[in-house]
Amino acid sequence: GHHRSQLPLQLRVLGGLRGEWKGWDWESALLWSEASAKDVSDNISATKLQEWSAKTTPDAYNFFNGGNLNNLQVGDSTLSNQAALDGIRVDMVRRTKTELGQWDFKVSRPDLFQLPAGPVGVAAGIELRTETQLDDRDDRIDGTIRYTNLAGAVSSDLINQSENPDTYGERDVFSAYVEFAAPLVSPEMGIPGVYNLEVQVAGRFEEYSDFGSVAKPKIAGAWDIVDGFR
C-alpha cells in the first residue's frame, strides 16, 4: 500500500519587552507555538471486504485468486475485479496537534542592599503556561466505525489494526521563583583559607492544573579557598 504524510505545519510567535526601572532590570515575553501533522496510508475496510466477497455477481472479490500453474512466470492471472479492489480500499488518516502558550515576567537587581563583603543580588519571576496535545485516530480505528463479523464479534474496521481511541490532553501551569545571591567574604577582607565565600538562597513554586503543586527550595554555597580553587 501507499503511505502519504502531509508536511508538518509549525507556527511559532514570540514577542517581548525589557527595560530598567529605578535600578531594577525587567523583562517580559509572550510565546505561542503549535505543530500539526496529517498522516495518510492505504488500508482495507473489513466491512467492505465482507460486503464485496459476499456478492454473487462476477465483480465479487475473489479470495482464491493466485498463480497460474500452466505458466508459473506469469504470477497472478486471476486478478479480482478492479471495482472490488477499489471498493474495499480506504484511506487511514491520523491527525496530531500540539500547542504551547506561555507568558513570563522577570525582574532582577544586583544591589538590593549592601553587606560588608559586597552587594546582595536578587532575581524573581512568574510564568503562566498552557499546553494541549491531540491525537485524532481514523474513524475506523477509534470506534466511530466498527466491523461486525458474521459471528457477531465487533472489532476495528481496518485490517491488522486494533481499536485505539483518540487522545486529548491539556493543562495549565503557574510558576514563580525568587533567588538571592549574597557575598559573605570578599578577597579584600584578607581572611586566611577563605579567599571568597558566596551563598545562594532560592525557591520555586509550581502549580499544575492536572496534578497539584510542588515547592522546590535551594540553598547553595561557593567557597574559594584560594584564588582559582573552589
C-alpha positions as protocol buffer text, in pm:
chain_id: "A"
residue {
  index: 1
  type: GLY
  ca { x: 0 y: 0 z: 0 }
}
residue {
  index: 2
  type: HIS
  ca { x: 90 y: 364 z: -32 }
}
residue {
  index: 3
  type: HIS
  ca { x: 179 y: 590 z: 258 }
}
residue {
  index: 4
  type: ARG
  ca { x: 139 y: 967 z: 234 }
}
residue {
  index: 5
  type: SER
  ca { x: 236 y: 1215 z: 504 }
}
residue {
  index: 6
  type: GLN
  ca { x: 141 y: 1579 z: 486 }
}
residue {
  index: 7
  type: LEU
  ca { x: 430 y: 1810 z: 566 }
}
residue {
  index: 8
  type: PRO
  ca { x: 405 y: 1913 z: 932 }
}
residue {
  index: 9
  type: LEU
  ca { x: 273 y: 2263 z: 995 }
}
residue {
  index: 10
  type: GLN
  ca { x: 469 y: 2455 z: 1256 }
}
residue {
  index: 11
  type: LEU
  ca { x: 395 y: 2802 z: 1388 }
}
residue {
  index: 12
  type: ARG
  ca { x: 593 y: 2995 z: 1648 }
}
residue {
  index: 13
  type: VAL
  ca { x: 532 y: 3355 z: 1750 }
}
residue {
  index: 14
  type: LEU
  ca { x: 747 y: 3526 z: 2014 }
}
residue {
  index: 15
  type: GLY
  ca { x: 740 y: 3885 z: 2135 }
}
residue {
  index: 16
  type: GLY
  ca { x: 893 y: 4054 z: 2434 }
}
residue {
  index: 17
  type: LEU
  ca { x: 984 y: 4376 z: 2611 }
}
residue {
  index: 18
  type: ARG
  ca { x: 1261 y: 4465 z: 2853 }
}
residue {
  index: 19
  type: GLY
  ca { x: 1383 y: 4772 z: 3032 }
}
residue {
  index: 20
  type: GLU
  ca { x: 1500 y: 4928 z: 3356 }
}
residue {
  index: 21
  type: TRP
  ca { x: 1306 y: 5093 z: 3636 }
}
residue {
  index: 22
  type: LYS
  ca { x: 1462 y: 5250 z: 3946 }
}
residue {
  index: 23
  type: GLY
  ca { x: 1762 y: 5018 z: 3942 }
}
residue {
  index: 24
  type: TRP
  ca { x: 1563 y: 4707 z: 3851 }
}
residue {
  index: 25
  type: ASP
  ca { x: 1607 y: 4522 z: 3522 }
}
residue {
  index: 26
  type: TRP
  ca { x: 1281 y: 4373 z: 3395 }
}
residue {
  index: 27
  type: GLU
  ca { x: 1185 y: 4151 z: 3106 }
}
residue {
  index: 28
  type: SER
  ca { x: 858 y: 4004 z: 2977 }
}
residue {
  index: 29
  type: ALA
  ca { x: 776 y: 3777 z: 2684 }
}
residue {
  index: 30
  type: LEU
  ca { x: 473 y: 3615 z: 2521 }
}
residue {
  index: 31
  type: LEU
  ca { x: 507 y: 3292 z: 2322 }
}
residue {
  index: 32
  type: TRP
  ca { x: 264 y: 3089 z: 2113 }
}
residue {
  index: 33
  type: SER
  ca { x: 376 y: 2770 z: 1941 }
}
residue {
  index: 34
  type: GLU
  ca { x: 185 y: 2492 z: 1765 }
}
residue {
  index: 35
  type: ALA
  ca { x: 264 y: 2195 z: 1543 }
}
residue {
  index: 36
  type: SER
  ca { x: 29 y: 1969 z: 1348 }
}
residue {
  index: 37
  type: ALA
  ca { x: 64 y: 1681 z: 1106 }
}
residue {
  index: 38
  type: LYS
  ca { x: -159 y: 1459 z: 889 }
}
residue {
  index: 39
  type: ASP
  ca { x: -63 y: 1101 z: 809 }
}
residue {
  index: 40
  type: VAL
  ca { x: -248 y: 907 z: 536 }
}
residue {
  index: 41
  type: SER
  ca { x: -192 y: 547 z: 431 }
}
residue {
  index: 42
  type: ASP
  ca { x: -379 y: 280 z: 232 }
}
residue {
  index: 43
  type: ASN
  ca { x: -573 y: 14 z: 417 }
}
residue {
  index: 44
  type: ILE
  ca { x: -857 y: -233 z: 373 }
}
residue {
  index: 45
  type: SER
  ca { x: -1202 y: -197 z: 529 }
}
residue {
  index: 46
  type: ALA
  ca { x: -1314 y: -525 z: 686 }
}
residue {
  index: 47
  type: THR
  ca { x: -1681 y: -427 z: 641 }
}
residue {
  index: 48
  type: LYS
  ca { x: -1633 y: -353 z: 272 }
}
residue {
  index: 49
  type: LEU
  ca { x: -1427 y: -669 z: 224 }
}
residue {
  index: 50
  type: GLN
  ca { x: -1709 y: -875 z: 375 }
}
residue {
  index: 51
  type: GLU
  ca { x: -1961 y: -696 z: 153 }
}
residue {
  index: 52
  type: TRP
  ca { x: -1769 y: -740 z: -173 }
}
residue {
  index: 53
  type: SER
  ca { x: -1671 y: -1101 z: -104 }
}
residue {
  index: 54
  type: ALA
  ca { x: -2035 y: -1193 z: -36 }
}
residue {
  index: 55
  type: LYS
  ca { x: -2152 y: -1081 z: -381 }
}
residue {
  index: 56
  type: THR
  ca { x: -2271 y: -1349 z: -624 }
}
residue {
  index: 57
  type: THR
  ca { x: -2201 y: -1136 z: -931 }
}
residue {
  index: 58
  type: PRO
  ca { x: -1878 y: -1152 z: -1136 }
}
residue {
  index: 59
  type: ASP
  ca { x: -1745 y: -837 z: -970 }
}
residue {
  index: 60
  type: ALA
  ca { x: -1722 y: -1014 z: -631 }
}
residue {
  index: 61
  type: TYR
  ca { x: -1388 y: -1006 z: -452 }
}
residue {
  index: 62
  type: ASN
  ca { x: -1206 y: -1336 z: -509 }
}
residue {
  index: 63
  type: PHE
  ca { x: -1010 y: -1472 z: -212 }
}
residue {
  index: 64
  type: PHE
  ca { x: -886 y: -1768 z: -417 }
}
residue {
  index: 65
  type: ASN
  ca { x: -706 y: -1594 z: -700 }
}
residue {
  index: 66
  type: GLY
  ca { x: -341 y: -1683 z: -733 }
}
residue {
  index: 67
  type: GLY
  ca { x: -66 y: -1808 z: -963 }
}
residue {
  index: 68
  type: ASN
  ca { x: -107 y: -1984 z: -1295 }
}
residue {
  index: 69
  type: LEU
  ca { x: 4 y: -2349 z: -1278 }
}
residue {
  index: 70
  type: ASN
  ca { x: 35 y: -2358 z: -1657 }
}
residue {
  index: 71
  type: ASN
  ca { x: 269 y: -2058 z: -1663 }
}
residue {
  index: 72
  type: LEU
  ca { x: 450 y: -2007 z: -1333 }
}
residue {
  index: 73
  type: GLN
  ca { x: 631 y: -1697 z: -1454 }
}
residue {
  index: 74
  type: VAL
  ca { x: 310 y: -1502 z: -1510 }
}
residue {
  index: 75
  type: GLY
  ca { x: 218 y: -1475 z: -1144 }
}
residue {
  index: 76
  type: ASP
  ca { x: -142 y: -1394 z: -1053 }
}
residue {
  index: 77
  type: SER
  ca { x: -351 y: -1444 z: -1366 }
}
residue {
  index: 78
  type: THR
  ca { x: -693 y: -1432 z: -1196 }
}
residue {
  index: 79
  type: LEU
  ca { x: -699 y: -1083 z: -1052 }
}
residue {
  index: 80
  type: SER
  ca { x: -1011 y: -967 z: -872 }
}
residue {
  index: 81
  type: ASN
  ca { x: -1236 y: -723 z: -1048 }
}
residue {
  index: 82
  type: GLN
  ca { x: -1095 y: -368 z: -1026 }
}
residue {
  index: 83
  type: ALA
  ca { x: -1424 y: -241 z: -886 }
}
residue {
  index: 84
  type: ALA
  ca { x: -1387 y: -485 z: -597 }
}
residue {
  index: 85
  type: LEU
  ca { x: -1028 y: -376 z: -531 }
}
residue {
  index: 86
  type: ASP
  ca { x: -1133 y: -12 z: -533 }
}
residue {
  index: 87
  type: GLY
  ca { x: -1440 y: -89 z: -323 }
}
residue {
  index: 88
  type: ILE
  ca { x: -1251 y: -242 z: -29 }
}
residue {
  index: 89
  type: ARG
  ca { x: -965 y: 8 z: -21 }
}
residue {
  index: 90
  type: VAL
  ca { x: -987 y: 306 z: 217 }
}
residue {
  index: 91
  type: ASP
  ca { x: -752 y: 575 z: 345 }
}
residue {
  index: 92
  type: MET
  ca { x: -635 y: 550 z: 704 }
}
residue {
  index: 93
  type: VAL
  ca { x: -596 y: 905 z: 835 }
}
residue {
  index: 94
  type: ARG
  ca { x: -429 y: 1018 z: 1157 }
}
residue {
  index: 95
  type: ARG
  ca { x: -402 y: 1381 z: 1271 }
}
residue {
  index: 96
  type: THR
  ca { x: -183 y: 1511 z: 1554 }
}
residue {
  index: 97
  type: LYS
  ca { x: -151 y: 1858 z: 1704 }
}
residue {
  index: 98
  type: THR
  ca { x: 32 y: 2015 z: 1998 }
}
residue {
  index: 99
  type: GLU
  ca { x: 3 y: 2371 z: 2128 }
}
residue {
  index: 100
  type: LEU
  ca { x: 204 y: 2575 z: 2377 }
}
residue {
  index: 101
  type: GLY
  ca { x: 126 y: 2922 z: 2509 }
}
residue {
  index: 102
  type: GLN
  ca { x: 348 y: 3099 z: 2762 }
}
residue {
  index: 103
  type: TRP
  ca { x: 385 y: 3437 z: 2932 }
}
residue {
  index: 104
  type: ASP
  ca { x: 654 y: 3532 z: 3180 }
}
residue {
  index: 105
  type: PHE
  ca { x: 776 y: 3836 z: 3370 }
}
residue {
  index: 106
  type: LYS
  ca { x: 1119 y: 3861 z: 3534 }
}
residue {
  index: 107
  type: VAL
  ca { x: 1292 y: 4122 z: 3747 }
}
residue {
  index: 108
  type: SER
  ca { x: 1646 y: 4135 z: 3884 }
}
residue {
  index: 109
  type: ARG
  ca { x: 1875 y: 4369 z: 4069 }
}
residue {
  index: 110
  type: PRO
  ca { x: 2245 y: 4320 z: 4153 }
}
residue {
  index: 111
  type: ASP
  ca { x: 2247 y: 4555 z: 4454 }
}
residue {
  index: 112
  type: LEU
  ca { x: 1935 y: 4508 z: 4663 }
}
residue {
  index: 113
  type: PHE
  ca { x: 2136 y: 4607 z: 4972 }
}
residue {
  index: 114
  type: GLN
  ca { x: 2496 y: 4605 z: 5090 }
}
residue {
  index: 115
  type: LEU
  ca { x: 2683 y: 4358 z: 5312 }
}
residue {
  index: 116
  type: PRO
  ca { x: 3043 y: 4406 z: 5430 }
}
residue {
  index: 117
  type: ALA
  ca { x: 3159 y: 4170 z: 5153 }
}
residue {
  index: 118
  type: GLY
  ca { x: 2955 y: 4336 z: 4881 }
}
residue {
  index: 119
  type: PRO
  ca { x: 2604 y: 4382 z: 4738 }
}
residue {
  index: 120
  type: VAL
  ca { x: 2324 y: 4125 z: 4759 }
}
residue {
  index: 121
  type: GLY
  ca { x: 2162 y: 4041 z: 4425 }
}
residue {
  index: 122
  type: VAL
  ca { x: 1807 y: 3926 z: 4372 }
}
residue {
  index: 123
  type: ALA
  ca { x: 1609 y: 3778 z: 4084 }
}
residue {
  index: 124
  type: ALA
  ca { x: 1241 y: 3684 z: 4070 }
}
residue {
  index: 125
  type: GLY
  ca { x: 982 y: 3591 z: 3813 }
}
residue {
  index: 126
  type: ILE
  ca { x: 645 y: 3441 z: 3734 }
}
residue {
  index: 127
  type: GLU
  ca { x: 531 y: 3228 z: 3442 }
}
residue {
  index: 128
  type: LEU
  ca { x: 196 y: 3114 z: 3305 }
}
residue {
  index: 129
  type: ARG
  ca { x: 191 y: 2823 z: 3060 }
}
residue {
  index: 130
  type: THR
  ca { x: -83 y: 2630 z: 2880 }
}
residue {
  index: 131
  type: GLU
  ca { x: -26 y: 2307 z: 2685 }
}
residue {
  index: 132
  type: THR
  ca { x: -251 y: 2088 z: 2469 }
}
residue {
  index: 133
  type: GLN
  ca { x: -198 y: 1760 z: 2285 }
}
residue {
  index: 134
  type: LEU
  ca { x: -433 y: 1592 z: 2034 }
}
residue {
  index: 135
  type: ASP
  ca { x: -401 y: 1251 z: 1867 }
}
residue {
  index: 136
  type: ASP
  ca { x: -701 y: 1204 z: 1634 }
}
residue {
  index: 137
  type: ARG
  ca { x: -711 y: 845 z: 1505 }
}
residue {
  index: 138
  type: ASP
  ca { x: -901 y: 730 z: 1198 }
}
residue {
  index: 139
  type: ASP
  ca { x: -1277 y: 681 z: 1243 }
}
residue {
  index: 140
  type: ARG
  ca { x: -1232 y: 312 z: 1157 }
}
residue {
  index: 141
  type: ILE
  ca { x: -987 y: 272 z: 1448 }
}
residue {
  index: 142
  type: ASP
  ca { x: -1125 y: 497 z: 1724 }
}
residue {
  index: 143
  type: GLY
  ca { x: -1459 y: 314 z: 1747 }
}
residue {
  index: 144
  type: THR
  ca { x: -1671 y: 552 z: 1535 }
}
residue {
  index: 145
  type: ILE
  ca { x: -1694 y: 296 z: 1252 }
}
residue {
  index: 146
  type: ARG
  ca { x: -1672 y: -66 z: 1366 }
}
residue {
  index: 147
  type: TYR
  ca { x: -1670 y: -405 z: 1194 }
}
residue {
  index: 148
  type: THR
  ca { x: -1912 y: -679 z: 1298 }
}
residue {
  index: 149
  type: ASN
  ca { x: -1834 y: -1020 z: 1152 }
}
residue {
  index: 150
  type: LEU
  ca { x: -2089 y: -1291 z: 1072 }
}
residue {
  index: 151
  type: ALA
  ca { x: -2043 y: -1440 z: 1420 }
}
residue {
  index: 152
  type: GLY
  ca { x: -2133 y: -1109 z: 1584 }
}
residue {
  index: 153
  type: ALA
  ca { x: -1782 y: -1017 z: 1705 }
}
residue {
  index: 154
  type: VAL
  ca { x: -1703 y: -645 z: 1690 }
}
residue {
  index: 155
  type: SER
  ca { x: -1359 y: -504 z: 1615 }
}
residue {
  index: 156
  type: SER
  ca { x: -1169 y: -233 z: 1429 }
}
residue {
  index: 157
  type: ASP
  ca { x: -1283 y: -190 z: 1069 }
}
residue {
  index: 158
  type: LEU
  ca { x: -926 y: -184 z: 935 }
}
residue {
  index: 159
  type: ILE
  ca { x: -732 y: -498 z: 855 }
}
residue {
  index: 160
  type: ASN
  ca { x: -447 y: -569 z: 1101 }
}
residue {
  index: 161
  type: GLN
  ca { x: -531 y: -263 z: 1312 }
}
residue {
  index: 162
  type: SER
  ca { x: -653 y: -286 z: 1671 }
}
residue {
  index: 163
  type: GLU
  ca { x: -904 y: -37 z: 1803 }
}
residue {
  index: 164
  type: ASN
  ca { x: -730 y: 262 z: 1956 }
}
residue {
  index: 165
  type: PRO
  ca { x: -917 y: 565 z: 2093 }
}
residue {
  index: 166
  type: ASP
  ca { x: -842 y: 929 z: 2023 }
}
residue {
  index: 167
  type: THR
  ca { x: -650 y: 1107 z: 2296 }
}
residue {
  index: 168
  type: TYR
  ca { x: -659 y: 1469 z: 2407 }
}
residue {
  index: 169
  type: GLY
  ca { x: -495 y: 1639 z: 2700 }
}
residue {
  index: 170
  type: GLU
  ca { x: -448 y: 1989 z: 2829 }
}
residue {
  index: 171
  type: ARG
  ca { x: -300 y: 2152 z: 3136 }
}
residue {
  index: 172
  type: ASP
  ca { x: -218 y: 2493 z: 3275 }
}
residue {
  index: 173
  type: VAL
  ca { x: 92 y: 2565 z: 3480 }
}
residue {
  index: 174
  type: PHE
  ca { x: 169 y: 2858 z: 3707 }
}
residue {
  index: 175
  type: SER
  ca { x: 519 y: 2900 z: 3845 }
}
residue {
  index: 176
  type: ALA
  ca { x: 707 y: 3160 z: 4046 }
}
residue {
  index: 177
  type: TYR
  ca { x: 1063 y: 3183 z: 4172 }
}
residue {
  index: 178
  type: VAL
  ca { x: 1286 y: 3410 z: 4378 }
}
residue {
  index: 179
  type: GLU
  ca { x: 1661 y: 3392 z: 4427 }
}
residue {
  index: 180
  type: PHE
  ca { x: 1909 y: 3580 z: 4647 }
}
residue {
  index: 181
  type: ALA
  ca { x: 2287 y: 3577 z: 4599 }
}
residue {
  index: 182
  type: ALA
  ca { x: 2490 y: 3714 z: 4891 }
}
residue {
  index: 183
  type: PRO
  ca { x: 2868 y: 3752 z: 4933 }
}
residue {
  index: 184
  type: LEU
  ca { x: 2981 y: 3672 z: 5288 }
}
residue {
  index: 185
  type: VAL
  ca { x: 3357 y: 3700 z: 5246 }
}
residue {
  index: 186
  type: SER
  ca { x: 3538 y: 3901 z: 4981 }
}
residue {
  index: 187
  type: PRO
  ca { x: 3907 y: 3884 z: 4877 }
}
residue {
  index: 188
  type: GLU
  ca { x: 3958 y: 4234 z: 5015 }
}
residue {
  index: 189
  type: MET
  ca { x: 3892 y: 4106 z: 5368 }
}
residue {
  index: 190
  type: GLY
  ca { x: 4214 y: 3901 z: 5362 }
}
residue {
  index: 191
  type: ILE
  ca { x: 4078 y: 3607 z: 5565 }
}
residue {
  index: 192
  type: PRO
  ca { x: 4318 y: 3305 z: 5554 }
}
residue {
  index: 193
  type: GLY
  ca { x: 4167 y: 2994 z: 5390 }
}
residue {
  index: 194
  type: VAL
  ca { x: 3864 y: 3186 z: 5269 }
}
residue {
  index: 195
  type: TYR
  ca { x: 3953 y: 3383 z: 4960 }
}
residue {
  index: 196
  type: ASN
  ca { x: 3586 y: 3425 z: 4867 }
}
residue {
  index: 197
  type: LEU
  ca { x: 3258 y: 3292 z: 5006 }
}
residue {
  index: 198
  type: GLU
  ca { x: 2914 y: 3334 z: 4850 }
}
residue {
  index: 199
  type: VAL
  ca { x: 2575 y: 3180 z: 4930 }
}
residue {
  index: 200
  type: GLN
  ca { x: 2260 y: 3142 z: 4727 }
}
residue {
  index: 201
  type: VAL
  ca { x: 1909 y: 3100 z: 4867 }
}
residue {
  index: 202
  type: ALA
  ca { x: 1630 y: 3033 z: 4619 }
}
residue {
  index: 203
  type: GLY
  ca { x: 1286 y: 2882 z: 4589 }
}
residue {
  index: 204
  type: ARG
  ca { x: 1049 y: 2784 z: 4309 }
}
residue {
  index: 205
  type: PHE
  ca { x: 678 y: 2709 z: 4328 }
}
residue {
  index: 206
  type: GLU
  ca { x: 478 y: 2538 z: 4054 }
}
residue {
  index: 207
  type: GLU
  ca { x: 108 y: 2458 z: 4034 }
}
residue {
  index: 208
  type: TYR
  ca { x: -23 y: 2216 z: 3770 }
}
residue {
  index: 209
  type: SER
  ca { x: -392 y: 2203 z: 3685 }
}
residue {
  index: 210
  type: ASP
  ca { x: -377 y: 1826 z: 3634 }
}
residue {
  index: 211
  type: PHE
  ca { x: -200 y: 1700 z: 3947 }
}
residue {
  index: 212
  type: GLY
  ca { x: -136 y: 1975 z: 4203 }
}
residue {
  index: 213
  type: SER
  ca { x: 152 y: 2188 z: 4325 }
}
residue {
  index: 214
  type: VAL
  ca { x: 515 y: 2146 z: 4423 }
}
residue {
  index: 215
  type: ALA
  ca { x: 767 y: 2371 z: 4601 }
}
residue {
  index: 216
  type: LYS
  ca { x: 1142 y: 2342 z: 4545 }
}
residue {
  index: 217
  type: PRO
  ca { x: 1379 y: 2519 z: 4785 }
}
residue {
  index: 218
  type: LYS
  ca { x: 1750 y: 2557 z: 4713 }
}
residue {
  index: 219
  type: ILE
  ca { x: 2047 y: 2654 z: 4928 }
}
residue {
  index: 220
  type: ALA
  ca { x: 2395 y: 2663 z: 4777 }
}
residue {
  index: 221
  type: GLY
  ca { x: 2738 y: 2796 z: 4860 }
}
residue {
  index: 222
  type: ALA
  ca { x: 3062 y: 2866 z: 4676 }
}
residue {
  index: 223
  type: TRP
  ca { x: 3384 y: 2870 z: 4881 }
}
residue {
  index: 224
  type: ASP
  ca { x: 3711 y: 2973 z: 4716 }
}
residue {
  index: 225
  type: ILE
  ca { x: 3992 y: 2853 z: 4944 }
}
residue {
  index: 226
  type: VAL
  ca { x: 4248 y: 3039 z: 4735 }
}
residue {
  index: 227
  type: ASP
  ca { x: 4216 y: 3223 z: 4406 }
}
residue {
  index: 228
  type: GLY
  ca { x: 4149 y: 2953 z: 4141 }
}
residue {
  index: 229
  type: PHE
  ca { x: 4048 y: 2670 z: 4380 }
}
residue {
  index: 230
  type: ARG
  ca { x: 3676 y: 2650 z: 4460 }
}
